[in-house]
CSV table of C-alpha atoms and ligand atoms in Angstrom, one decimal:
chain,number,residue,atom,x,y,z
F,215,MET,CA,0.0,-0.1,0.0
F,216,TYR,CA,3.0,2.3,0.8
F,217,GLN,CA,6.3,2.5,-0.8
F,218,ASN,CA,8.3,3.7,2.0
F,219,ILE,CA,6.4,2.9,5.0
F,220,LEU,CA,5.3,-0.4,6.5
F,221,PHE,CA,2.1,-0.3,8.5
F,222,GLU,CA,0.5,-3.0,10.6
F,223,VAL,CA,-2.2,-3.0,13.4
F,224,LYS,CA,-2.2,-5.6,16.0
F,225,ASP,CA,-4.2,-5.8,19.3
F,226,LYS,CA,-5.1,-2.0,19.2
F,227,ILE,CA,-1.5,-0.9,18.4
F,228,ALA,CA,-0.3,0.5,15.2
F,229,TYR,CA,3.2,-0.2,14.0
F,230,VAL,CA,4.7,2.3,11.5
F,231,THR,CA,8.0,1.5,10.2
F,232,ILE,CA,9.9,3.8,8.0
F,233,ASN,CA,11.4,1.6,5.3
F,234,ARG,CA,14.1,3.0,3.1
F,235,PRO,CA,17.1,1.2,4.9
F,236,GLU,CA,19.3,1.7,2.1
F,237,LYS,CA,19.2,5.5,2.6
F,238,LEU,CA,19.1,4.9,6.4
F,239,ASN,CA,15.3,5.9,6.3
F,240,ALA,CA,15.9,9.5,5.3
F,241,LEU,CA,12.6,11.3,4.9
F,242,ASN,CA,12.1,12.2,1.2
F,243,PHE,CA,8.8,14.0,-0.1
F,244,GLN,CA,7.3,10.5,-0.8
F,245,THR,CA,7.8,9.2,2.6
F,246,MET,CA,6.7,12.5,4.3
F,247,SER,CA,3.4,12.1,2.2
F,248,GLU,CA,3.0,8.5,3.3
F,249,LEU,CA,3.7,9.4,6.9
F,250,ARG,CA,1.1,12.0,6.8
F,251,ASP,CA,-1.5,9.6,5.1
F,252,VAL,CA,-0.8,7.0,7.8
F,253,PHE,CA,-1.2,9.3,10.7
F,254,ILE,CA,-4.5,10.8,9.3
F,255,ARG,CA,-5.7,6.9,9.1
F,256,ILE,CA,-4.5,6.2,12.6
F,257,LYS,CA,-6.2,9.2,14.0
F,258,ASN,CA,-9.6,8.3,12.5
F,259,ASP,CA,-9.4,4.6,13.6
F,260,ASP,CA,-11.1,4.2,16.8
F,261,ASP,CA,-9.8,0.9,17.0
F,262,ILE,CA,-6.1,2.1,17.4
F,263,TYR,CA,-5.2,3.1,21.0
F,264,ALA,CA,-1.4,3.4,20.6
F,265,VAL,CA,1.3,3.9,18.0
F,266,ILE,CA,4.9,2.5,17.8
F,267,ILE,CA,7.1,4.2,15.0
F,268,THR,CA,10.6,3.0,14.2
F,269,GLY,CA,13.0,2.5,11.3
F,270,ALA,CA,13.7,-0.4,9.1
F,271,GLY,CA,17.0,-2.1,9.8
F,272,GLU,CA,19.3,-1.8,12.7
F,273,LYS,CA,21.3,1.0,11.7
F,274,ALA,CA,19.0,4.1,11.6
F,275,PHE,CA,15.7,5.3,12.9
F,276,VAL,CA,15.7,8.1,10.4
F,277,ALA,CA,18.9,9.8,9.3
F,278,GLY,CA,17.2,13.1,8.5
F,279,ALA,CA,15.5,15.0,5.7
F,280,ASP,CA,16.7,13.4,2.3
F,281,ILE,CA,19.6,15.8,1.8
F,282,SER,CA,19.5,15.2,-2.1
F,283,GLU,CA,16.0,16.9,-2.1
F,284,LEU,CA,17.1,19.5,0.5
F,285,ASN,CA,19.9,20.3,-2.0
F,286,LYS,CA,17.5,21.7,-4.5
F,287,LEU,CA,15.4,24.0,-2.4
F,288,ASP,CA,15.3,27.8,-2.6
F,289,ALA,CA,13.8,30.4,-0.2
F,290,VAL,CA,10.2,29.8,-1.4
F,291,THR,CA,10.3,25.9,-1.7
F,292,GLY,CA,12.4,25.8,1.6
F,293,ARG,CA,9.6,27.4,3.6
F,294,GLU,CA,6.9,25.4,2.0
F,295,PHE,CA,8.9,22.2,2.7
F,296,ALA,CA,9.4,23.2,6.3
F,297,GLU,CA,5.8,24.0,6.9
F,298,ARG,CA,4.5,20.8,5.2
F,299,GLY,CA,6.9,18.8,7.5
F,300,GLN,CA,5.9,20.8,10.7
F,301,GLU,CA,2.1,20.2,9.9
F,302,ILE,CA,2.9,16.4,9.7
F,303,PHE,CA,4.8,16.3,12.8
F,304,ASN,CA,2.1,18.6,14.6
F,305,LEU,CA,-0.3,15.9,13.4
F,306,ILE,CA,1.6,13.3,15.5
F,307,GLU,CA,1.8,15.4,18.4
F,308,ASN,CA,-1.7,16.3,18.4
F,309,LEU,CA,-2.9,12.7,17.4
F,310,GLY,CA,-5.0,12.1,20.8
F,311,LYS,CA,-3.2,8.8,20.8
F,312,PRO,CA,0.4,8.1,22.4
F,313,VAL,CA,2.9,7.7,20.0
F,314,ILE,CA,6.1,5.9,21.0
F,315,ALA,CA,9.2,6.5,19.1
F,316,ALA,CA,11.5,3.3,19.1
F,317,VAL,CA,14.9,5.0,18.2
F,318,ASN,CA,17.0,2.2,16.6
F,319,GLY,CA,20.3,3.8,15.6
F,320,TYR,CA,20.7,7.1,13.9
F,321,ALA,CA,18.1,9.9,14.6
F,322,LEU,CA,19.6,12.8,12.9
F,323,GLY,CA,18.0,16.2,11.8
F,324,GLY,CA,14.6,15.6,10.7
F,325,GLY,CA,14.9,12.0,12.5
F,326,SER,CA,15.5,13.6,15.8
F,327,GLU,CA,12.8,16.0,15.3
F,328,LEU,CA,10.3,13.3,14.4
F,329,ALA,CA,11.3,11.5,17.8
F,330,TRP,CA,10.8,14.9,19.6
F,331,ALA,CA,7.3,15.1,18.2
F,332,CYS,CA,6.4,11.8,19.6
F,333,HIS,CA,4.9,11.3,23.2
F,334,PHE,CA,7.4,8.8,24.2
F,335,ARG,CA,11.0,8.0,23.2
F,336,ILE,CA,12.5,4.7,24.0
F,337,ALA,CA,16.2,4.5,22.7
F,338,ALA,CA,18.3,1.5,21.8
F,339,GLU,CA,21.7,1.7,23.1
F,340,ASN,CA,23.0,2.3,19.5
F,341,ALA,CA,20.9,5.3,19.1
F,342,VAL,CA,22.7,8.4,18.1
F,343,PHE,CA,20.8,11.8,18.1
F,344,GLY,CA,21.7,15.0,16.7
F,345,GLN,CA,20.7,18.3,15.0
F,346,PRO,CA,23.5,18.5,12.4
F,347,GLU,CA,21.6,21.0,10.2
F,348,ILE,CA,24.1,23.8,10.9
F,349,ASP,CA,26.7,22.0,9.0
F,350,LEU,CA,24.5,21.9,5.9
F,351,GLY,CA,24.1,25.7,6.1
F,352,ILE,CA,20.5,25.4,7.5
F,353,ILE,CA,18.8,25.1,10.9
F,354,PRO,CA,16.2,22.6,12.0
F,355,GLY,CA,13.0,22.9,10.0
F,356,TYR,CA,10.8,20.2,11.4
F,357,GLY,CA,10.4,21.7,14.8
F,358,GLY,CA,13.9,21.1,16.4
F,359,THR,CA,14.5,24.5,17.6
F,360,GLN,CA,11.3,24.6,19.4
F,361,ARG,CA,10.6,21.1,20.5
F,362,LEU,CA,14.2,20.3,21.6
F,363,THR,CA,14.4,23.5,23.5
F,364,ARG,CA,11.1,22.7,25.3
F,365,LEU,CA,12.3,19.2,26.1
F,366,ALA,CA,16.1,19.9,27.0
F,367,GLY,CA,16.0,23.5,28.0
F,368,LYS,CA,17.6,26.5,26.2
F,369,THR,CA,21.3,26.0,27.4
F,370,LYS,CA,21.4,22.4,26.0
F,371,ALA,CA,19.4,23.1,22.9
F,372,MET,CA,21.5,26.2,22.0
F,373,GLU,CA,24.7,24.0,22.3
F,374,LEU,CA,23.2,21.1,20.3
F,375,ILE,CA,21.8,23.2,17.4
F,376,LEU,CA,24.8,25.5,17.1
F,377,THR,CA,27.4,22.7,17.2
F,378,GLY,CA,25.4,20.1,15.4
F,379,ARG,CA,27.2,17.5,17.5
F,380,ARG,CA,26.0,14.1,17.8
F,381,PHE,CA,24.9,12.6,21.2
F,382,THR,CA,24.3,9.0,22.4
F,383,ALA,CA,21.2,7.5,23.8
F,384,LYS,CA,22.9,7.8,27.3
F,385,GLU,CA,23.4,11.6,27.0
F,386,ALA,CA,19.9,12.0,25.8
F,387,TYR,CA,18.7,10.0,28.7
F,388,GLU,CA,20.6,12.1,31.0
F,389,MET,CA,19.3,15.2,29.3
F,390,GLY,CA,15.7,13.9,30.0
F,391,VAL,CA,14.8,13.8,26.2
F,392,VAL,CA,14.3,10.1,26.2
F,393,ASN,CA,12.2,8.0,28.6
F,394,LYS,CA,14.3,4.9,28.6
F,395,VAL,CA,17.4,3.2,27.1
F,396,VAL,CA,17.4,-0.5,26.4
F,397,PRO,CA,19.5,-3.0,24.4
F,398,LEU,CA,18.7,-2.9,20.6
F,399,SER,CA,17.4,-6.6,21.0
F,400,GLU,CA,14.8,-5.5,23.7
F,401,LEU,CA,13.7,-2.2,21.9
F,402,MET,CA,10.4,-3.4,20.1
F,403,LYS,CA,9.4,-5.6,23.3
F,404,GLU,CA,9.9,-2.6,25.6
F,405,ALA,CA,8.0,-0.2,23.2
F,406,GLU,CA,5.3,-2.9,22.8
F,407,GLU,CA,4.7,-3.5,26.6
F,408,LEU,CA,4.4,0.4,27.1
F,409,ALA,CA,1.9,0.6,24.3
F,410,LYS,CA,0.0,-2.2,25.8
F,411,ALA,CA,0.0,-0.5,29.0
F,412,LEU,CA,-1.2,2.7,27.4
F,413,ALA,CA,-3.9,0.8,25.4
F,414,SER,CA,-5.4,-0.6,28.7
F,415,LYS,CA,-6.1,2.9,30.0
F,416,PRO,CA,-9.4,4.7,29.7
F,417,GLN,CA,-9.0,6.3,26.2
F,418,ILE,CA,-10.9,9.6,26.7
F,419,ALA,CA,-8.6,10.3,29.8
F,420,VAL,CA,-5.5,9.6,27.8
F,421,ARG,CA,-6.7,11.8,25.1
F,422,MET,CA,-7.4,14.8,27.5
F,423,ALA,CA,-4.1,14.2,29.3
F,424,ILE,CA,-2.1,14.5,26.1
F,425,LYS,CA,-4.0,17.6,25.1
F,426,ALA,CA,-3.4,19.2,28.6
F,427,VAL,CA,0.3,18.4,28.7
F,428,ASN,CA,0.8,19.6,25.1
F,429,MET,CA,-0.8,22.8,26.0
F,430,ALA,CA,1.6,23.5,28.9
F,431,TYR,CA,4.1,25.1,26.8
F,432,GLU,CA,1.6,27.2,24.7
F,433,THR,CA,-0.3,29.1,27.2
F,434,THR,CA,0.0,31.2,30.3
F,435,LEU,CA,-0.3,29.2,33.7
F,436,THR,CA,-3.9,30.7,34.3
F,437,ASP,CA,-5.1,29.7,30.7
F,438,GLY,CA,-3.5,26.3,31.2
F,439,LEU,CA,-5.1,25.7,34.4
F,440,HIS,CA,-8.5,26.8,32.9
F,441,LEU,CA,-8.0,24.4,30.1
F,442,GLU,CA,-7.0,21.6,32.6
F,443,ALA,CA,-10.2,22.2,34.7
F,444,THR,CA,-12.2,22.0,31.5
F,445,LEU,CA,-10.6,18.8,30.3
F,446,PHE,CA,-11.0,17.4,33.9
F,447,ALA,CA,-14.7,18.0,33.6
F,448,ILE,CA,-15.0,16.0,30.5
F,449,CYS,CA,-13.3,13.1,32.0
F,450,CYS,CA,-15.9,13.4,34.9
F,451,GLY,CA,-18.8,13.1,32.4
F,452,THR,CA,-17.4,9.6,31.2
F,453,GLU,CA,-18.6,6.2,32.2
F,454,ASP,CA,-14.9,5.2,32.5
F,455,PHE,CA,-14.7,7.7,35.4
F,456,LYS,CA,-17.5,6.3,37.2
F,457,GLU,CA,-16.1,2.8,36.5
F,458,GLY,CA,-12.6,3.8,37.7
F,459,THR,CA,-13.6,5.3,41.0
F,460,SER,CA,-16.3,2.8,41.6
F,461,ALA,CA,-13.8,-0.2,41.2
F,462,PHE,CA,-11.5,1.4,43.6
F,463,LEU,CA,-14.1,1.8,46.2
F,464,GLU,CA,-15.2,-1.8,45.6
F,465,LYS,CA,-11.7,-3.1,45.7
F,466,ARG,CA,-11.9,-4.7,42.0
F,467,LYS,CA,-10.2,-4.1,38.9
F,468,PRO,CA,-11.9,-1.5,36.5
F,469,VAL,CA,-13.5,-2.6,33.1
F,470,PHE,CA,-13.1,0.4,30.9
F,471,LYS,CA,-15.4,0.9,28.0
F,472,ASN,CA,-13.7,4.1,26.4
F,473,LYS,CA,-17.0,5.9,26.9
T,126,CO8,N1,19.6,12.3,3.1
T,126,CO8,C1,19.9,11.5,2.0
T,126,CO8,N2,20.6,10.4,1.9
T,126,CO8,C2,21.0,9.9,3.2
T,126,CO8,C3,20.9,10.7,4.3
T,126,CO8,C4,20.2,11.8,4.3
T,126,CO8,N3,19.8,12.5,5.3
T,126,CO8,N4,21.5,9.9,5.3
T,126,CO8,C5,22.0,8.9,4.8
T,126,CO8,N5,21.9,8.8,3.5
T,126,CO8,C6,22.3,7.8,2.4
T,126,CO8,C7,23.7,7.9,2.1
T,126,CO8,O1,23.8,9.0,1.0
T,126,CO8,C8,24.0,6.7,1.6
T,126,CO8,O2,23.5,6.4,0.1
T,126,CO8,P1,24.4,5.8,-0.9
T,126,CO8,O3,24.7,4.5,-0.4
T,126,CO8,O4,23.4,5.9,-2.2
T,126,CO8,O5,25.7,6.6,-1.1
T,126,CO8,C9,23.3,5.8,2.4
T,126,CO8,O6,22.3,6.5,2.9
T,126,CO8,C10,24.1,5.0,3.5
T,126,CO8,O7,24.8,6.3,4.2
T,126,CO8,P2,26.3,6.3,4.5
T,126,CO8,O8,27.0,5.5,3.5
T,126,CO8,O9,26.5,7.7,4.7
T,126,CO8,O10,26.5,5.6,5.9
T,126,CO8,P3,27.5,5.9,7.0
T,126,CO8,O11,27.3,4.6,8.1
T,126,CO8,O12,28.9,6.0,6.5
T,126,CO8,O13,27.1,7.2,7.8
T,126,CO8,C11,25.5,8.7,8.7
T,126,CO8,C12,25.9,7.3,8.5
T,126,CO8,C13,26.5,9.4,9.8
T,126,CO8,C14,24.1,8.9,9.4
T,126,CO8,C15,25.5,9.6,7.4
T,126,CO8,O14,24.7,8.9,6.4
T,126,CO8,C16,25.2,11.1,7.5
T,126,CO8,O15,25.8,11.9,8.0
T,126,CO8,N6,23.9,11.3,7.1
T,126,CO8,C17,23.2,12.6,6.9
T,126,CO8,C18,22.8,13.1,8.3
T,126,CO8,C19,22.4,14.4,8.4
T,126,CO8,O16,23.0,15.5,8.2
T,126,CO8,N7,20.9,14.5,8.6
T,126,CO8,C20,20.3,15.7,8.7
T,126,CO8,C21,19.6,16.2,7.2
T,126,CO8,S1,19.1,17.9,7.3
T,126,CO8,C22,17.4,17.6,8.1
T,126,CO8,O17,17.1,16.6,8.5
T,126,CO8,C23,16.8,18.9,8.3
T,126,CO8,C24,15.2,18.6,8.6
T,126,CO8,C25,14.4,19.6,8.4
T,126,CO8,C26,14.1,20.0,6.9
T,126,CO8,C27,13.1,21.1,6.8
T,126,CO8,C28,12.9,21.8,5.4
T,126,CO8,C29,12.7,20.7,4.3
């Protein structure tokens, strides 16, 4: 169905694999179009509760935007490309379902930016992150200047974006930009366990939580708290809220219906 993406759904979990291993899964125009398409499908599919995104092969998650295409951009098309990519990564960040990046190997430039847009990042020990755009005469254009700064803080983001240096999974973990580092052989198992745990939660509350946390960097504290109260109230109107609280009081396991 797709040329550069593998897509599978199993037990409420969607698996998206960027599949151009001969080019280290670099994001060309075609791959970005397919990513857009697949995430719209996932968003609209009520039977998908969580997503795992990874790269084909053992060497790379995504080694960046495709430099052979970048090389042809001018000021007009450069803006269009950046905005189109940002729209796709915004779609992922605002999917309403948790997206886990299972980072296997190089995650450079647009590859790091893709991981930053996800809700969780599990890195294999061989993962290598970086925003090397500076050495190509550009800056990150798929959200790196904004999301890495929010995730790592301004001091670190400024250093990483201006030097373009690569950093390991261990450093990424110490910086707080990945959730966990695991051996490569355990990466998918680890991501799957997390996805299954997330899929077992009441899905309306999951959606409200993602929205509330995403908005934390977009608003003032006053507006953010107002939004939180509104989203909290929506949760209070669900059957799952009654079930979750009743189950606690009755000392039994809740059975959520996602209603
Ligand atoms: N684009 C295109 N092709 C790539 C890319 C890439 N980003 N990365 C690797 N490839 C290709 C190589 O050209 C090579 O192809 P071929 O076999 O046909 O020569 C193949 O993949 C294998 O790569 P290498 O032989 O280079 O493998 P190595 O193990 O020697 O090196 C590296 C691996 C270190 C990952 C190296 O490939 C590399 O440095 N890649 C480029 C990394 C990079 O700079 N990425 C950032 C790109 S810029 C970006 O992502 C900006 C995003 C925002 C754009 C917004 C506007 C559009």
